[in-house]
Amino acid sequence: MLELSGITKTYGARRVLDDVGFTVTEGRLTGFVGGNGAGKTTTMRIILGVLSRDAGTVTLGGSPVTAADRRRFGYMPEERGLYPKMRVLEHVVYLARLHGFSKADATTRATALLEELGLGERLGDNVETLSLGNQQRAQIAAALVHDPQVLILDEPFSGLDPLAVDVVAAVLQARAAAGAAVLFSSHQLDVVERLCDDLVIIAGGTIRAAGSRSELRAQHAMRRFELISGGDAGWLRSEPGVDVLEFDGGYALFDADSDETAQRVLRRAVESGDVASFSPRHPSLAQIFKEVIQ
């Protein structure tokens, strides 16, 4: 497990990280979200040792992260970091060789990974001839080719079309399932919500929320319910403690001021006609994000 505790970073009089702490667990995808300038990239660079920290600790398995540990990390920066004149396969093989693999093993690994990422037909193309989305896939391959124990990706889905997002997502899920600890940032909250097991929300250099997706949903759950019945649910509008948000005959979306109110509504719905469905509406990541950064 990768753990950050009490991380602080200042530039002159400006504190960009203030007591940042969270964990990234093996076998799980951790989404790291925040607005521009929130501190995501700075945090990632401190994990990697690219930036120094003013205070706090970064540990792996309970021990301080060392240079040897970081050789088992994979990193994809937000900015493009590939050599544009190199061929795609040649480039990824070169990076695998830097991690100590033989030329044969490096070529086998790089070829399989690039094919997995949908670049099998572009192996001999120069990086600069690829579309931005395909350059992104190649850069992800560069971060993964040495089979890292910890994977840190800064905006890995930037510039990808929906099909490419699915391809990259499947690759990252497979790496997590194989035991890697995966931390990725993204502004695409719908993608983060779909993929991640755990969430970390940062704003103004401080952690505003952290935990599993289900834990955060439970912590920030509103008393919002969806009712689908066989009869007309117009009576909901006159129920005390109920705020109807959407209504269409037998369908209603409403907020209740207490659990008791919600149970009263359910009892009346059952008495009024067939109830096809009555369920809580969980908050989306976008709703949780807006709530915690205000």
PDB file of C-alpha atoms in Angstrom:
ATOM      1  CA  MET A   1       0.000   0.000   0.000  1.00  0.00           C
ATOM      2  CA  LEU A   2       1.227   3.465  -0.944  1.00  0.00           C
ATOM      3  CA  GLU A   3       0.458   5.974   1.805  1.00  0.00           C
ATOM      4  CA  LEU A   4       0.844   9.742   1.995  1.00  0.00           C
ATOM      5  CA  SER A   5       0.684  11.497   5.340  1.00  0.00           C
ATOM      6  CA  GLY A   6       0.948  15.187   6.239  1.00  0.00           C
ATOM      7  CA  ILE A   7       2.379  16.236   2.869  1.00  0.00           C
ATOM      8  CA  THR A   8       3.016  19.991   2.736  1.00  0.00           C
ATOM      9  CA  LYS A   9       4.530  21.998  -0.098  1.00  0.00           C
ATOM     10  CA  THR A  10       5.049  25.733  -0.419  1.00  0.00           C
ATOM     11  CA  TYR A  11       6.368  28.007  -3.123  1.00  0.00           C
ATOM     12  CA  GLY A  12       7.469  31.196  -1.403  1.00  0.00           C
ATOM     13  CA  ALA A  13       4.496  32.431   0.591  1.00  0.00           C
ATOM     14  CA  ARG A  14       2.027  30.222  -1.275  1.00  0.00           C
ATOM     15  CA  ARG A  15       1.147  26.863   0.236  1.00  0.00           C
ATOM     16  CA  VAL A  16       0.103  24.563  -2.597  1.00  0.00           C
ATOM     17  CA  LEU A  17      -0.329  21.399  -0.490  1.00  0.00           C
ATOM     18  CA  ASP A  18      -1.502  21.451   3.101  1.00  0.00           C
ATOM     19  CA  ASP A  19      -1.439  18.268   5.200  1.00  0.00           C
ATOM     20  CA  VAL A  20      -2.282  16.010   2.254  1.00  0.00           C
ATOM     21  CA  GLY A  21      -2.821  12.379   3.173  1.00  0.00           C
ATOM     22  CA  PHE A  22      -4.477   9.355   1.547  1.00  0.00           C
ATOM     23  CA  THR A  23      -3.737   5.746   0.587  1.00  0.00           C
ATOM     24  CA  VAL A  24      -3.517   3.881  -2.720  1.00  0.00           C
ATOM     25  CA  THR A  25      -4.160   0.184  -2.226  1.00  0.00           C
ATOM     26  CA  GLU A  26      -2.908  -2.777  -4.243  1.00  0.00           C
ATOM     27  CA  GLY A  27      -5.478  -4.245  -6.580  1.00  0.00           C
ATOM     28  CA  ARG A  28      -7.612  -1.107  -6.629  1.00  0.00           C
ATOM     29  CA  LEU A  29      -8.076   1.882  -8.905  1.00  0.00           C
ATOM     30  CA  THR A  30      -7.949   5.180  -7.029  1.00  0.00           C
ATOM     31  CA  GLY A  31      -9.383   8.227  -8.781  1.00  0.00           C
ATOM     32  CA  PHE A  32      -7.745  11.547  -7.883  1.00  0.00           C
ATOM     33  CA  VAL A  33      -9.970  14.491  -8.798  1.00  0.00           C
ATOM     34  CA  GLY A  34      -9.850  18.244  -8.368  1.00  0.00           C
ATOM     35  CA  GLY A  35     -10.009  21.438 -10.377  1.00  0.00           C
ATOM     36  CA  ASN A  36      -7.113  23.058 -12.194  1.00  0.00           C
ATOM     37  CA  GLY A  37      -4.433  24.089  -9.697  1.00  0.00           C
ATOM     38  CA  ALA A  38      -5.924  21.956  -6.914  1.00  0.00           C
ATOM     39  CA  GLY A  39      -2.603  20.160  -6.291  1.00  0.00           C
ATOM     40  CA  LYS A  40      -2.995  16.834  -8.119  1.00  0.00           C
ATOM     41  CA  THR A  41       0.118  17.009 -10.297  1.00  0.00           C
ATOM     42  CA  THR A  42       2.250  18.412  -7.459  1.00  0.00           C
ATOM     43  CA  THR A  43       1.166  15.521  -5.245  1.00  0.00           C
ATOM     44  CA  MET A  44       2.004  12.981  -7.928  1.00  0.00           C
ATOM     45  CA  ARG A  45       5.423  14.480  -8.524  1.00  0.00           C
ATOM     46  CA  ILE A  46       6.179  14.340  -4.796  1.00  0.00           C
ATOM     47  CA  ILE A  47       5.224  10.646  -4.761  1.00  0.00           C
ATOM     48  CA  LEU A  48       7.657  10.092  -7.619  1.00  0.00           C
ATOM     49  CA  GLY A  49      10.440  12.083  -5.974  1.00  0.00           C
ATOM     50  CA  VAL A  50      10.504  14.623  -8.801  1.00  0.00           C
ATOM     51  CA  LEU A  51       9.577  17.366  -6.320  1.00  0.00           C
ATOM     52  CA  SER A  52      10.683  17.662  -2.715  1.00  0.00           C
ATOM     53  CA  ARG A  53       8.175  18.105   0.092  1.00  0.00           C
ATOM     54  CA  ASP A  54       8.418  20.512   2.997  1.00  0.00           C
ATOM     55  CA  ALA A  55       6.844  18.055   5.444  1.00  0.00           C
ATOM     56  CA  GLY A  56       5.135  14.693   5.565  1.00  0.00           C
ATOM     57  CA  THR A  57       5.920  11.137   4.522  1.00  0.00           C
ATOM     58  CA  VAL A  58       5.432   8.880   1.511  1.00  0.00           C
ATOM     59  CA  THR A  59       5.596   5.180   2.396  1.00  0.00           C
ATOM     60  CA  LEU A  60       5.196   1.909   0.536  1.00  0.00           C
ATOM     61  CA  GLY A  61       4.259  -1.104   2.604  1.00  0.00           C
ATOM     62  CA  GLY A  62       4.886   0.933   5.738  1.00  0.00           C
ATOM     63  CA  SER A  63       8.469   1.941   4.861  1.00  0.00           C
ATOM     64  CA  PRO A  64       9.706   5.209   3.335  1.00  0.00           C
ATOM     65  CA  VAL A  65       9.740   5.096  -0.448  1.00  0.00           C
ATOM     66  CA  THR A  66      13.268   4.646  -1.796  1.00  0.00           C
ATOM     67  CA  ALA A  67      14.875   5.130  -5.204  1.00  0.00           C
ATOM     68  CA  ALA A  68      14.758   1.347  -5.630  1.00  0.00           C
ATOM     69  CA  ASP A  69      11.020   1.362  -4.925  1.00  0.00           C
ATOM     70  CA  ARG A  70      10.452   4.074  -7.511  1.00  0.00           C
ATOM     71  CA  ARG A  71      12.050   1.917 -10.198  1.00  0.00           C
ATOM     72  CA  ARG A  72       8.983  -0.265  -9.776  1.00  0.00           C
ATOM     73  CA  PHE A  73       6.677   2.720 -10.325  1.00  0.00           C
ATOM     74  CA  GLY A  74       5.097   3.567 -13.653  1.00  0.00           C
ATOM     75  CA  TYR A  75       4.319   7.203 -14.443  1.00  0.00           C
ATOM     76  CA  MET A  76       2.464   8.902 -17.248  1.00  0.00           C
ATOM     77  CA  PRO A  77       2.695  12.709 -17.111  1.00  0.00           C
ATOM     78  CA  GLU A  78      -0.073  14.916 -18.422  1.00  0.00           C
ATOM     79  CA  GLU A  79       2.255  16.522 -20.944  1.00  0.00           C
ATOM     80  CA  ARG A  80       3.552  14.447 -23.864  1.00  0.00           C
ATOM     81  CA  GLY A  81       6.887  12.812 -22.996  1.00  0.00           C
ATOM     82  CA  LEU A  82       7.682  10.644 -26.036  1.00  0.00           C
ATOM     83  CA  TYR A  83      10.429  11.129 -28.628  1.00  0.00           C
ATOM     84  CA  PRO A  84       8.502  12.185 -31.747  1.00  0.00           C
ATOM     85  CA  LYS A  85      11.013  10.814 -34.297  1.00  0.00           C
ATOM     86  CA  MET A  86      11.148   7.298 -32.839  1.00  0.00           C
ATOM     87  CA  ARG A  87       8.933   4.492 -34.078  1.00  0.00           C
ATOM     88  CA  VAL A  88       6.231   3.427 -31.646  1.00  0.00           C
ATOM     89  CA  LEU A  89       7.472  -0.105 -30.961  1.00  0.00           C
ATOM     90  CA  GLU A  90      11.094   1.005 -30.937  1.00  0.00           C
ATOM     91  CA  HIS A  91      10.290   3.633 -28.327  1.00  0.00           C
ATOM     92  CA  VAL A  92       8.498   1.318 -25.921  1.00  0.00           C
ATOM     93  CA  VAL A  93      11.152  -1.377 -26.366  1.00  0.00           C
ATOM     94  CA  TYR A  94      13.829   1.217 -25.552  1.00  0.00           C
ATOM     95  CA  LEU A  95      12.067   2.118 -22.313  1.00  0.00           C
ATOM     96  CA  ALA A  96      11.693  -1.531 -21.358  1.00  0.00           C
ATOM     97  CA  ARG A  97      15.433  -2.019 -21.964  1.00  0.00           C
ATOM     98  CA  LEU A  98      16.128   0.839 -19.539  1.00  0.00           C
ATOM     99  CA  HIS A  99      14.309  -1.218 -16.909  1.00  0.00           C
ATOM    100  CA  GLY A 100      16.674  -4.124 -17.467  1.00  0.00           C
ATOM    101  CA  PHE A 101      14.800  -6.365 -19.896  1.00  0.00           C
ATOM    102  CA  SER A 102      16.645  -8.118 -22.694  1.00  0.00           C
ATOM    103  CA  LYS A 103      15.912  -6.980 -26.237  1.00  0.00           C
ATOM    104  CA  ALA A 104      13.842 -10.103 -26.915  1.00  0.00           C
ATOM    105  CA  ASP A 105      11.795  -9.793 -23.706  1.00  0.00           C
ATOM    106  CA  ALA A 106      11.385  -6.052 -24.192  1.00  0.00           C
ATOM    107  CA  THR A 107      10.125  -6.551 -27.739  1.00  0.00           C
ATOM    108  CA  THR A 108       7.678  -9.251 -26.668  1.00  0.00           C
ATOM    109  CA  ARG A 109       6.338  -7.135 -23.801  1.00  0.00           C
ATOM    110  CA  ALA A 110       6.069  -3.949 -25.850  1.00  0.00           C
ATOM    111  CA  THR A 111       4.369  -5.645 -28.787  1.00  0.00           C
ATOM    112  CA  ALA A 112       1.775  -7.367 -26.611  1.00  0.00           C
ATOM    113  CA  LEU A 113       1.021  -4.198 -24.668  1.00  0.00           C
ATOM    114  CA  LEU A 114       0.697  -1.997 -27.746  1.00  0.00           C
ATOM    115  CA  GLU A 115      -1.623  -4.535 -29.330  1.00  0.00           C
ATOM    116  CA  GLU A 116      -3.675  -4.635 -26.127  1.00  0.00           C
ATOM    117  CA  LEU A 117      -3.977  -0.845 -26.361  1.00  0.00           C
ATOM    118  CA  GLY A 118      -5.135  -1.007 -29.971  1.00  0.00           C
ATOM    119  CA  LEU A 119      -1.887   0.126 -31.613  1.00  0.00           C
ATOM    120  CA  GLY A 120      -0.953  -3.170 -33.227  1.00  0.00           C
ATOM    121  CA  GLU A 121      -1.153  -1.693 -36.730  1.00  0.00           C
ATOM    122  CA  ARG A 122       0.958   1.364 -35.829  1.00  0.00           C
ATOM    123  CA  LEU A 123       4.057  -0.327 -34.403  1.00  0.00           C
ATOM    124  CA  GLY A 124       6.340   0.879 -37.191  1.00  0.00           C
ATOM    125  CA  ASP A 125       4.950   4.429 -37.364  1.00  0.00           C
ATOM    126  CA  ASN A 126       6.841   7.408 -35.975  1.00  0.00           C
ATOM    127  CA  VAL A 127       5.284   8.763 -32.784  1.00  0.00           C
ATOM    128  CA  GLU A 128       4.813  12.203 -34.350  1.00  0.00           C
ATOM    129  CA  THR A 129       2.546  10.764 -37.067  1.00  0.00           C
ATOM    130  CA  LEU A 130       0.049   9.408 -34.528  1.00  0.00           C
ATOM    131  CA  SER A 131      -3.109  11.229 -33.573  1.00  0.00           C
ATOM    132  CA  LEU A 132      -3.103  12.789 -30.112  1.00  0.00           C
ATOM    133  CA  GLY A 133      -5.303   9.971 -28.855  1.00  0.00           C
ATOM    134  CA  ASN A 134      -2.936   7.314 -30.176  1.00  0.00           C
ATOM    135  CA  GLN A 135       0.045   9.175 -28.738  1.00  0.00           C
ATOM    136  CA  GLN A 136      -1.779   8.980 -25.415  1.00  0.00           C
ATOM    137  CA  ARG A 137      -2.111   5.209 -25.783  1.00  0.00           C
ATOM    138  CA  ALA A 138       1.581   4.915 -26.628  1.00  0.00           C
ATOM    139  CA  GLN A 139       2.460   6.961 -23.574  1.00  0.00           C
ATOM    140  CA  ILE A 140       0.363   4.662 -21.396  1.00  0.00           C
ATOM    141  CA  ALA A 141       2.250   1.700 -22.874  1.00  0.00           C
ATOM    142  CA  ALA A 142       5.514   3.410 -21.930  1.00  0.00           C
ATOM    143  CA  ALA A 143       4.329   3.660 -18.322  1.00  0.00           C
ATOM    144  CA  LEU A 144       3.202   0.022 -18.184  1.00  0.00           C
ATOM    145  CA  VAL A 145       5.828  -1.903 -20.132  1.00  0.00           C
ATOM    146  CA  HIS A 146       7.950  -2.829 -17.091  1.00  0.00           C
ATOM    147  CA  ASP A 147       4.908  -4.175 -15.184  1.00  0.00           C
ATOM    148  CA  PRO A 148       5.049  -1.611 -12.358  1.00  0.00           C
ATOM    149  CA  GLN A 149       3.948  -2.302  -8.800  1.00  0.00           C
ATOM    150  CA  VAL A 150       2.568   1.238  -8.479  1.00  0.00           C
ATOM    151  CA  LEU A 151       1.059   3.059 -11.452  1.00  0.00           C
ATOM    152  CA  ILE A 152       0.561   6.834 -11.409  1.00  0.00           C
ATOM    153  CA  LEU A 153      -1.244   8.390 -14.356  1.00  0.00           C
ATOM    154  CA  ASP A 154      -1.917  12.095 -14.816  1.00  0.00           C
ATOM    155  CA  GLU A 155      -5.006  12.555 -17.037  1.00  0.00           C
ATOM    156  CA  PRO A 156      -4.689   9.228 -18.899  1.00  0.00           C
ATOM    157  CA  PHE A 157      -8.029   9.669 -20.687  1.00  0.00           C
ATOM    158  CA  SER A 158      -7.319  13.132 -22.066  1.00  0.00           C
ATOM    159  CA  GLY A 159      -7.871  13.290 -25.810  1.00  0.00           C
ATOM    160  CA  LEU A 160      -9.368   9.802 -26.072  1.00  0.00           C
ATOM    161  CA  ASP A 161     -12.627   9.072 -27.851  1.00  0.00           C
ATOM    162  CA  PRO A 162     -15.212   6.895 -26.036  1.00  0.00           C
ATOM    163  CA  LEU A 163     -13.997   3.654 -27.621  1.00  0.00           C
ATOM    164  CA  ALA A 164     -10.392   4.430 -26.725  1.00  0.00           C
ATOM    165  CA  VAL A 165     -11.460   5.260 -23.156  1.00  0.00           C
ATOM    166  CA  ASP A 166     -12.961   1.785 -22.886  1.00  0.00           C
ATOM    167  CA  VAL A 167      -9.766   0.170 -24.230  1.00  0.00           C
ATOM    168  CA  VAL A 168      -7.513   2.059 -21.810  1.00  0.00           C
ATOM    169  CA  ALA A 169      -9.905   1.481 -18.918  1.00  0.00           C
ATOM    170  CA  ALA A 170      -9.842  -2.271 -19.532  1.00  0.00           C
ATOM    171  CA  VAL A 171      -6.039  -2.253 -19.542  1.00  0.00           C
ATOM    172  CA  LEU A 172      -5.877  -0.362 -16.236  1.00  0.00           C
ATOM    173  CA  GLN A 173      -8.492  -2.614 -14.646  1.00  0.00           C
ATOM    174  CA  ALA A 174      -6.466  -5.647 -15.695  1.00  0.00           C
ATOM    175  CA  ARG A 175      -3.317  -4.189 -14.118  1.00  0.00           C
ATOM    176  CA  ALA A 176      -5.161  -3.490 -10.875  1.00  0.00           C
ATOM    177  CA  ALA A 177      -6.651  -7.003 -10.900  1.00  0.00           C
ATOM    178  CA  ALA A 178      -3.100  -8.337 -11.221  1.00  0.00           C
ATOM    179  CA  GLY A 179      -2.191  -6.526  -7.985  1.00  0.00           C
ATOM    180  CA  ALA A 180      -0.909  -3.096  -8.996  1.00  0.00           C
ATOM    181  CA  ALA A 181      -1.821  -0.012  -6.987  1.00  0.00           C
ATOM    182  CA  VAL A 182      -3.219   2.463  -9.522  1.00  0.00           C
ATOM    183  CA  LEU A 183      -3.646   6.207  -8.935  1.00  0.00           C
ATOM    184  CA  PHE A 184      -5.023   8.280 -11.791  1.00  0.00           C
ATOM    185  CA  SER A 185      -6.242  11.836 -12.094  1.00  0.00           C
ATOM    186  CA  SER A 186      -8.949  12.955 -14.471  1.00  0.00           C
ATOM    187  CA  HIS A 187     -11.327  15.825 -15.108  1.00  0.00           C
ATOM    188  CA  GLN A 188     -13.789  13.346 -16.642  1.00  0.00           C
ATOM    189  CA  LEU A 189     -15.856  12.618 -13.547  1.00  0.00           C
ATOM    190  CA  ASP A 190     -18.136  10.167 -15.319  1.00  0.00           C
ATOM    191  CA  VAL A 191     -15.128   8.033 -16.277  1.00  0.00           C
ATOM    192  CA  VAL A 192     -13.697   8.221 -12.756  1.00  0.00           C
ATOM    193  CA  GLU A 193     -17.034   7.241 -11.251  1.00  0.00           C
ATOM    194  CA  ARG A 194     -17.345   4.254 -13.574  1.00  0.00           C
ATOM    195  CA  LEU A 195     -13.815   2.952 -13.042  1.00  0.00           C
ATOM    196  CA  CYS A 196     -12.529   3.760  -9.608  1.00  0.00           C
ATOM    197  CA  ASP A 197     -12.764   1.672  -6.455  1.00  0.00           C
ATOM    198  CA  ASP A 198     -11.561   4.548  -4.265  1.00  0.00           C
ATOM    199  CA  LEU A 199     -11.792   8.323  -4.583  1.00  0.00           C
ATOM    200  CA  VAL A 200      -9.655  11.217  -3.409  1.00  0.00           C
ATOM    201  CA  ILE A 201     -10.998  14.752  -3.883  1.00  0.00           C
ATOM    202  CA  ILE A 202      -8.582  17.664  -3.520  1.00  0.00           C
ATOM    203  CA  ALA A 203      -9.255  21.418  -3.630  1.00  0.00           C
ATOM    204  CA  GLY A 204      -6.998  24.312  -2.712  1.00  0.00           C
ATOM    205  CA  GLY A 205      -4.206  21.925  -1.771  1.00  0.00           C
ATOM    206  CA  THR A 206      -6.228  20.084   0.880  1.00  0.00           C
ATOM    207  CA  ILE A 207      -7.982  16.732   0.799  1.00  0.00           C
ATOM    208  CA  ARG A 208     -11.718  17.331   1.019  1.00  0.00           C
ATOM    209  CA  ALA A 209     -12.855  13.702   0.824  1.00  0.00           C
ATOM    210  CA  ALA A 210     -11.239  10.271   0.551  1.00  0.00           C
ATOM    211  CA  GLY A 211     -12.539   6.737   0.732  1.00  0.00           C
ATOM    212  CA  SER A 212     -14.163   3.991  -1.262  1.00  0.00           C
ATOM    213  CA  ARG A 213     -16.804   4.944  -3.798  1.00  0.00           C
ATOM    214  CA  SER A 214     -19.545   3.320  -1.713  1.00  0.00           C
ATOM    215  CA  GLU A 215     -18.347   4.993   1.504  1.00  0.00           C
ATOM    216  CA  LEU A 216     -18.381   8.456  -0.059  1.00  0.00           C
ATOM    217  CA  ARG A 217     -21.811   7.887  -1.557  1.00  0.00           C
ATOM    218  CA  ALA A 218     -23.118   6.828   1.842  1.00  0.00           C
ATOM    219  CA  GLN A 219     -21.495   9.788   3.603  1.00  0.00           C
ATOM    220  CA  HIS A 220     -22.946  12.309   1.168  1.00  0.00           C
ATOM    221  CA  ALA A 221     -26.222  10.583   0.427  1.00  0.00           C
ATOM    222  CA  MET A 222     -29.255  12.787   0.272  1.00  0.00           C
ATOM    223  CA  ARG A 223     -32.690  11.485   1.144  1.00  0.00           C
ATOM    224  CA  ARG A 224     -33.619  11.342  -2.540  1.00  0.00           C
ATOM    225  CA  PHE A 225     -35.891   8.595  -3.790  1.00  0.00           C
ATOM    226  CA  GLU A 226     -37.350   7.324  -7.024  1.00  0.00           C
ATOM    227  CA  LEU A 227     -40.895   5.968  -7.069  1.00  0.00           C
ATOM    228  CA  ILE A 228     -42.388   4.042  -9.979  1.00  0.00           C
ATOM    229  CA  SER A 229     -45.976   2.934  -9.446  1.00  0.00           C
ATOM    230  CA  GLY A 230     -48.906   1.694 -11.447  1.00  0.00           C
ATOM    231  CA  GLY A 231     -51.127   4.563 -10.358  1.00  0.00           C
ATOM    232  CA  ASP A 232     -51.014   8.334 -10.405  1.00  0.00           C
ATOM    233  CA  ALA A 233     -48.540   9.569  -7.765  1.00  0.00           C
ATOM    234  CA  GLY A 234     -49.846  13.142  -7.815  1.00  0.00           C
ATOM    235  CA  TRP A 235     -50.676  12.862  -4.119  1.00  0.00           C
ATOM    236  CA  LEU A 236     -46.926  13.181  -3.421  1.00  0.00           C
ATOM    237  CA  ARG A 237     -47.118  16.919  -4.002  1.00  0.00           C
ATOM    238  CA  SER A 238     -49.219  17.391  -0.879  1.00  0.00           C
ATOM    239  CA  GLU A 239     -47.205  15.089   1.386  1.00  0.00           C
ATOM    240  CA  PRO A 240     -45.549  16.937   4.293  1.00  0.00           C
ATOM    241  CA  GLY A 241     -41.763  16.874   4.226  1.00  0.00           C
ATOM    242  CA  VAL A 242     -41.615  15.951   0.530  1.00  0.00           C
ATOM    243  CA  ASP A 243     -40.081  18.031  -2.265  1.00  0.00           C
ATOM    244  CA  VAL A 244     -41.017  16.610  -5.683  1.00  0.00           C
ATOM    245  CA  LEU A 245     -38.203  17.153  -8.203  1.00  0.00           C
ATOM    246  CA  GLU A 246     -39.562  15.239 -11.197  1.00  0.00           C
ATOM    247  CA  PHE A 247     -43.032  13.905 -11.882  1.00  0.00           C
ATOM    248  CA  ASP A 248     -44.725  12.037 -14.707  1.00  0.00           C
ATOM    249  CA  GLY A 249     -47.871  10.129 -13.779  1.00  0.00           C
ATOM    250  CA  GLY A 250     -46.664   7.038 -11.950  1.00  0.00           C
ATOM    251  CA  TYR A 251     -43.055   8.215 -11.851  1.00  0.00           C
ATOM    252  CA  ALA A 252     -41.690  10.613  -9.254  1.00  0.00           C
ATOM    253  CA  LEU A 253     -38.274  11.708  -8.028  1.00  0.00           C
ATOM    254  CA  PHE A 254     -38.414  13.415  -4.659  1.00  0.00           C
ATOM    255  CA  ASP A 255     -36.450  14.528  -1.604  1.00  0.00           C
ATOM    256  CA  ALA A 256     -37.646  13.566   1.872  1.00  0.00           C
ATOM    257  CA  ASP A 257     -36.807  15.517   5.017  1.00  0.00           C
ATOM    258  CA  SER A 258     -36.330  12.318   7.064  1.00  0.00           C
ATOM    259  CA  ASP A 259     -36.229   8.545   6.784  1.00  0.00           C
ATOM    260  CA  GLU A 260     -39.614   8.446   8.497  1.00  0.00           C
ATOM    261  CA  THR A 261     -41.095  10.615   5.738  1.00  0.00           C
ATOM    262  CA  ALA A 262     -39.689   8.288   3.089  1.00  0.00           C
ATOM    263  CA  GLN A 263     -41.201   5.260   4.811  1.00  0.00           C
ATOM    264  CA  ARG A 264     -44.565   7.034   5.090  1.00  0.00           C
ATOM    265  CA  VAL A 265     -44.473   7.761   1.356  1.00  0.00           C
ATOM    266  CA  LEU A 266     -43.714   4.118   0.619  1.00  0.00           C
ATOM    267  CA  ARG A 267     -46.628   2.920   2.773  1.00  0.00           C
ATOM    268  CA  ARG A 268     -49.038   5.292   1.032  1.00  0.00           C
ATOM    269  CA  ALA A 269     -47.714   4.278  -2.394  1.00  0.00           C
ATOM    270  CA  VAL A 270     -48.379   0.623  -1.563  1.00  0.00           C
ATOM    271  CA  GLU A 271     -51.897   1.498  -0.383  1.00  0.00           C
ATOM    272  CA  SER A 272     -52.552   3.611  -3.498  1.00  0.00           C
ATOM    273  CA  GLY A 273     -51.612   0.988  -6.098  1.00  0.00           C
ATOM    274  CA  ASP A 274     -48.953  -1.352  -7.402  1.00  0.00           C
ATOM    275  CA  VAL A 275     -45.416  -0.221  -6.630  1.00  0.00           C
ATOM    276  CA  ALA A 276     -42.992  -1.317  -9.345  1.00  0.00           C
ATOM    277  CA  SER A 277     -39.969   0.291  -7.724  1.00  0.00           C
ATOM    278  CA  PHE A 278     -39.021   2.398  -4.728  1.00  0.00           C
ATOM    279  CA  SER A 279     -35.331   3.075  -4.300  1.00  0.00           C
ATOM    280  CA  PRO A 280     -32.867   5.677  -3.013  1.00  0.00           C
ATOM    281  CA  ARG A 281     -31.056   7.742  -5.645  1.00  0.00           C
ATOM    282  CA  HIS A 282     -27.358   7.768  -4.837  1.00  0.00           C
ATOM    283  CA  PRO A 283     -25.420  11.000  -5.415  1.00  0.00           C
ATOM    284  CA  SER A 284     -23.138  11.097  -8.429  1.00  0.00           C
ATOM    285  CA  LEU A 285     -19.436  11.855  -8.120  1.00  0.00           C
ATOM    286  CA  ALA A 286     -20.119  15.236  -9.709  1.00  0.00           C
ATOM    287  CA  GLN A 287     -22.643  16.026  -6.955  1.00  0.00           C
ATOM    288  CA  ILE A 288     -20.255  14.889  -4.203  1.00  0.00           C
ATOM    289  CA  PHE A 289     -17.435  16.898  -5.794  1.00  0.00           C
ATOM    290  CA  LYS A 290     -19.506  20.084  -5.869  1.00  0.00           C
ATOM    291  CA  GLU A 291     -20.609  19.576  -2.277  1.00  0.00           C
ATOM    292  CA  VAL A 292     -17.163  19.022  -0.745  1.00  0.00           C
ATOM    293  CA  ILE A 293     -15.290  21.803  -2.548  1.00  0.00           C
ATOM    294  CA  GLN A 294     -17.777  24.544  -1.665  1.00  0.00           C
TER     295      GLN A 294
END
